Short mmCIF file of C-alpha atoms in Angstrom, two decimals:
data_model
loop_
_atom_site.label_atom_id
_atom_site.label_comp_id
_atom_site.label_asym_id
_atom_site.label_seq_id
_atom_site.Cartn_x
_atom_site.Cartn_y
_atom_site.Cartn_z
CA UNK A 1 -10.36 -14.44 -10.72
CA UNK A 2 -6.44 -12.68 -10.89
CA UNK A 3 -7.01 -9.83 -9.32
CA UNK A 4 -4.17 -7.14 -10.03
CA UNK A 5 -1.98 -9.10 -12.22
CA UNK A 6 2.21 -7.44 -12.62
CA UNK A 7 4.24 -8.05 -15.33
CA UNK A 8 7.50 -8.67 -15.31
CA UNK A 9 8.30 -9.82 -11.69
CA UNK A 10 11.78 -8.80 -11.98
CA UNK A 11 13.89 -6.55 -13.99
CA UNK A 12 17.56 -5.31 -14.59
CA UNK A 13 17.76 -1.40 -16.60
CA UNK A 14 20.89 -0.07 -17.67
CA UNK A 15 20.71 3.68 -16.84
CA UNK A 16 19.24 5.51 -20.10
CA UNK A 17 16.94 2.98 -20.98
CA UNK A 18 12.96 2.50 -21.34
CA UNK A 19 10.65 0.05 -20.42
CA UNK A 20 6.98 -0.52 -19.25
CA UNK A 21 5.46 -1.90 -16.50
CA UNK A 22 2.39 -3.69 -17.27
CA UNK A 23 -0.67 -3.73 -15.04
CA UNK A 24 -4.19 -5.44 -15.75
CA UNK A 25 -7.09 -6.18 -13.34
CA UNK A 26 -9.96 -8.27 -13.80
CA UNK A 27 -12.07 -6.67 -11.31
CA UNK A 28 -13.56 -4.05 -13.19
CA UNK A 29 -12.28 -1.27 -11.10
CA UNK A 30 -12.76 2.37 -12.25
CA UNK A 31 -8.98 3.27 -9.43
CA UNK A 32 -5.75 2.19 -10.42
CA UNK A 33 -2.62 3.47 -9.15
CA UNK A 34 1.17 3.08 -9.35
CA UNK A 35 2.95 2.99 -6.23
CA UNK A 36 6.78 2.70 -5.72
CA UNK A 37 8.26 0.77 -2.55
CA UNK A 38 11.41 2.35 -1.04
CA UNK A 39 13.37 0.99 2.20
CA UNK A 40 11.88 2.73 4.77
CA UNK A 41 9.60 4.94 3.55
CA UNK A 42 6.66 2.80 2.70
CA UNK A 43 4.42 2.73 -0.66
CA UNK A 44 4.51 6.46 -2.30
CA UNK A 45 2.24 7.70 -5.50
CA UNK A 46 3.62 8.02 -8.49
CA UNK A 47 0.46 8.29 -10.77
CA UNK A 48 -3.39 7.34 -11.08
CA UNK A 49 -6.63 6.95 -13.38
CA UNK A 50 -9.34 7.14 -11.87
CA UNK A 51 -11.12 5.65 -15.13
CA UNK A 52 -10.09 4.97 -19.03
CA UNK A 53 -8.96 8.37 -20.69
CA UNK A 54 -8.90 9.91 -17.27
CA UNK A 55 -5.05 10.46 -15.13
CA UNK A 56 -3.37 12.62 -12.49
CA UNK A 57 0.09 12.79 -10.99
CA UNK A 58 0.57 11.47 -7.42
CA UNK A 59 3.24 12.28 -5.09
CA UNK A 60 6.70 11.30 -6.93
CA UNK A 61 5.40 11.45 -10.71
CA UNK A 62 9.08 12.64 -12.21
CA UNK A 63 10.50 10.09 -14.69
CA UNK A 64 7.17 8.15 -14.96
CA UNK A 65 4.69 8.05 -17.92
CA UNK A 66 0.94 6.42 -17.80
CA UNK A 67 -2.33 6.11 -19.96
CA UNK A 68 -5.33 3.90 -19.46
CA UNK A 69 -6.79 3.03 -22.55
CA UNK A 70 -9.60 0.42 -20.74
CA UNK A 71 -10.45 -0.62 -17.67
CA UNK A 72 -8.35 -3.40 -17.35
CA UNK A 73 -4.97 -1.86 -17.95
CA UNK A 74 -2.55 0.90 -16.92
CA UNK A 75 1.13 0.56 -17.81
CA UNK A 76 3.70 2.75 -16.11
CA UNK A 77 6.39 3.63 -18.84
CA UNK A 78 10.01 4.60 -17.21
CA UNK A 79 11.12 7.12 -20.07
CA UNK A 80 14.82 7.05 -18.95
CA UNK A 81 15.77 4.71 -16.75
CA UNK A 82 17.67 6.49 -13.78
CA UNK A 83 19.36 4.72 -10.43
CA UNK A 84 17.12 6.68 -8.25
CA UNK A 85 14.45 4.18 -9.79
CA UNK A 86 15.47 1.59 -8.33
CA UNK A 87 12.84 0.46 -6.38
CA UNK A 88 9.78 -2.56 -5.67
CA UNK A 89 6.38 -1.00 -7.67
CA UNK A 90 3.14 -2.43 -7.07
CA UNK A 91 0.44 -1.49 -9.14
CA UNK A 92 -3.28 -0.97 -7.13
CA UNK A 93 -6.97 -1.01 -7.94
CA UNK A 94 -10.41 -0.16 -5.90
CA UNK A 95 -13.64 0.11 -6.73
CA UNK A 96 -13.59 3.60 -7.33
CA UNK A 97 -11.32 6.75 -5.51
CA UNK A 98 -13.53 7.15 -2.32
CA UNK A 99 -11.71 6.89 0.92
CA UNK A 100 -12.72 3.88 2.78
CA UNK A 101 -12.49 1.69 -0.39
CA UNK A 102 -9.47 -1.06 0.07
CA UNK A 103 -7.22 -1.48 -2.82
CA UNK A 104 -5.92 -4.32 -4.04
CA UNK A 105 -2.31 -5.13 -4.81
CA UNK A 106 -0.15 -6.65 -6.95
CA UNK A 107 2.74 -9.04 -6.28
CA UNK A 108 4.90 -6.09 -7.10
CA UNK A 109 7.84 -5.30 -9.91
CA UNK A 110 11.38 -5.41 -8.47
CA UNK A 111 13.05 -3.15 -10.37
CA UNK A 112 16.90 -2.66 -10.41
CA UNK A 113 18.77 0.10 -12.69
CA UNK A 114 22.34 -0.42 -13.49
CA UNK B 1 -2.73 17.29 4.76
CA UNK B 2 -2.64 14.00 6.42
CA UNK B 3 0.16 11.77 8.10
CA UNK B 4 0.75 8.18 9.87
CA UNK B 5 3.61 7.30 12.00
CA UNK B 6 4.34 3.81 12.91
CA UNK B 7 6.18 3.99 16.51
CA UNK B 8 8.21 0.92 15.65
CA UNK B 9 10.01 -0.13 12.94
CA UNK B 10 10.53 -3.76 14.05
CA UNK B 11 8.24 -5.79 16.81
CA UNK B 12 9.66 -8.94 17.86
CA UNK B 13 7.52 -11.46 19.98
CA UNK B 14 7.73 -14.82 20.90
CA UNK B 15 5.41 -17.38 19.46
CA UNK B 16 1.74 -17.23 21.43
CA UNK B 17 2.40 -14.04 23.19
CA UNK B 18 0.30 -10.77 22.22
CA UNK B 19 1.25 -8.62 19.27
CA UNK B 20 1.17 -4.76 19.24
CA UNK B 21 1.33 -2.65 16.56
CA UNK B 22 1.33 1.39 17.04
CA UNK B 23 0.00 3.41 14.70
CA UNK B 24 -0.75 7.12 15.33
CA UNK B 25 -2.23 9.60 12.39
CA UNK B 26 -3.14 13.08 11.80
CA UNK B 27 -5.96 13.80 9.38
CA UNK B 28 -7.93 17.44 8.42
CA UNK B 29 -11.43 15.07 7.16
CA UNK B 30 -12.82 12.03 8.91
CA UNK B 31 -10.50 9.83 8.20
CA UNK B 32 -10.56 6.08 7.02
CA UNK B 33 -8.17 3.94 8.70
CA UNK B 34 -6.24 0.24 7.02
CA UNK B 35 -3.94 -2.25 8.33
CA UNK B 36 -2.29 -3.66 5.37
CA UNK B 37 0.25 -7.03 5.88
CA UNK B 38 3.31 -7.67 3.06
CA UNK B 39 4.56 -11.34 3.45
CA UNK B 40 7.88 -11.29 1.70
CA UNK B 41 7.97 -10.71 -2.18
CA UNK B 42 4.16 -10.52 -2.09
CA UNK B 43 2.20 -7.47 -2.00
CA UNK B 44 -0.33 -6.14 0.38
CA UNK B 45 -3.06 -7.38 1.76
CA UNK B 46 -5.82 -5.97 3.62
CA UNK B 47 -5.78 -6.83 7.09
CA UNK B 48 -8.85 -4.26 8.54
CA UNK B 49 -10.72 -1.33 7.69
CA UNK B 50 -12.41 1.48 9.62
CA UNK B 51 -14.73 3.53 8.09
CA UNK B 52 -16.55 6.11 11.12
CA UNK B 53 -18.71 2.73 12.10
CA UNK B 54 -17.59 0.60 15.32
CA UNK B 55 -14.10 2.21 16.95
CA UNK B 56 -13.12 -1.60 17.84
CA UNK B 57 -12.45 -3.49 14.41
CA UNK B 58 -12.19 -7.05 13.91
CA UNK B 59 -9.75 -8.26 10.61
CA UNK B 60 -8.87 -11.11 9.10
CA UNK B 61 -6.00 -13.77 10.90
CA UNK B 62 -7.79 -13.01 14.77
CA UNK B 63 -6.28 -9.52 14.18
CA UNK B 64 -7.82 -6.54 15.50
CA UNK B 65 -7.74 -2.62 16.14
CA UNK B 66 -9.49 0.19 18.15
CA UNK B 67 -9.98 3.57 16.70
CA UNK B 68 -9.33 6.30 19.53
CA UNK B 69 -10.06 9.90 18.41
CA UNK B 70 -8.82 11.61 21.53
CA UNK B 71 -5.16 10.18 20.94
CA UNK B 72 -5.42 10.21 17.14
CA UNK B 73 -4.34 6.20 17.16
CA UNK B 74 -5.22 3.25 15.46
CA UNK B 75 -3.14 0.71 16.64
CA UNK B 76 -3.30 -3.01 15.50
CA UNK B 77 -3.25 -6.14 18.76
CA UNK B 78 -3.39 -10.04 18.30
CA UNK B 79 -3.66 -11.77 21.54
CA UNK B 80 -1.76 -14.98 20.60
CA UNK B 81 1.17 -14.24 17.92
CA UNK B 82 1.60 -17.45 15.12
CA UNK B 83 4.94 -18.05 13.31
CA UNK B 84 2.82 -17.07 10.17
CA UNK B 85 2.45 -13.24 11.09
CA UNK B 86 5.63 -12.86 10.57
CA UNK B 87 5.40 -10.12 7.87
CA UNK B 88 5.73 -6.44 7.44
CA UNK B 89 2.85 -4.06 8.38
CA UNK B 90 1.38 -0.88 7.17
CA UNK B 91 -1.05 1.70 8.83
CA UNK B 92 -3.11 3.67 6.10
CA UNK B 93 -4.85 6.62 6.46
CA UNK B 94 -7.03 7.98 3.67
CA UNK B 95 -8.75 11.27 3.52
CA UNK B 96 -11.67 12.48 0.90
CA UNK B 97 -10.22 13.32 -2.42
CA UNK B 98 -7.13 14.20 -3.80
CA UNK B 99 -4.08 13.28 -5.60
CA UNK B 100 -2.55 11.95 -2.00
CA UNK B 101 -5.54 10.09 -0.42
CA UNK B 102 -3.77 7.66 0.74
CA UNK B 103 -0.63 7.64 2.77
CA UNK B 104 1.46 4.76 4.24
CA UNK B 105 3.45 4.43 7.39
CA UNK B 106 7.05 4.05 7.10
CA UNK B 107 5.96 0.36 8.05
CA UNK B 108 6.65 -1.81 10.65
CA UNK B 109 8.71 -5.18 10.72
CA UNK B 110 6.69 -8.28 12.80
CA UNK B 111 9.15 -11.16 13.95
CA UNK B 112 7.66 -13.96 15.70
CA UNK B 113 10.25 -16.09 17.95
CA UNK B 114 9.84 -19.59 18.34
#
């Protein structure tokens, strides 16, 4: 059992590029979530699904594309890379979006934009 | 709207000594309340939940935390601090629904001394 599985661990953008952040889980959770991971500030929403077919923008969508085809996946697309996205993203899952369920985390995506 | 604020940023204690974290939130629902611990280039991990059941909860790691309504706090005590707690935590607060159901503390930096 994986859990929340991240892919890649690490990652250098040059400003203007694209890329996507993979996500899976194995937990067949209906709540996924991108978070991003500033100094300081702690974990902050950039989207979430709360099922396949079904997302909403969190706090700090801007710059950030996702879809959720099944269950088990949700990429997070960065349509232009910017320096202002540079930043540790950890991708999240729960059972479903009620309040007092726990997510679970992934290792995280340490992203760095030139 | 909702809000946590972690009173310290970093907590340094020597090894076997207690541990206190402060946490104090603001919620409009019933809240649910998480401790969350990030060991270095990991993600979270669920440390303790409350969910409007017992005010004194018992996590994982002999960690431990008492709900107090009156003074809106949630703060998170180990009697005897191990070198291995030496991590960053999180206080959570999560309200019903909504695009922002969860939000984070700015965090809070554990060093244990030997």
């Amino acid at each position: 059992n994986a859990g929340v599985t991240q892919t890649p661990k690490f990652q250098v953008l040059k400003t203007g590029q694209s890329m996507t952040l993979q996500c899976a889980q194995d937990m067949n959770h209906e709540y996924m979530s991108w978070y991003r991971q500033d100094p300081g500030m702690g974990l902050r929403l950039i989207h979430y699904s709360v099922g396949a077919g079904i997302t909403d923008q969190g706090e700090v969508p801007n710059g950030y594309n996702v879809s959720r085809s099944t269950t088990e996946d949700f990429p997070l697309r960065l349509l232009s890379a910017a320096p202002s996205q540079t930043s540790v993203y950890f991708c999240a899952s729960s059972y479903n979006r009620a309040g007092d369920q726990p997510q679970h985390f992934g290792d995280g995506t340490r992203l760095s934009i030139l | 709207a909702q809000s946590v604020t972690q009173l310290d940023s970093h907590v340094s204690v020597s090894e076997g000594t207690p541990v206190l974290l402060r946490c104090n939130y603001s919620s409009s629902y019933s809240p649910s309340l998480f401790w969350y611990v990030q060991h270095p280039n990991k993600g979270l991990q669920l440390l303790l939940k409350y969910t409007s059941a017992a005010t004194l909860v018992k996590g994982i790691n002999g960690f431990e935390a008492e709900f107090k309504k009156s003074e809106t706090s949630f703060h998170l005590t180990k009697p005897s601090a191990h070198m291995s707690d030496a991590a960053e935590y999180f206080c959570v607060v999560s309200g019903n629904t909504g695009r922002r159901a969860l939000t984070f503390g700015s965090g809070t930096r554990l060093q244990v001394q030997p």
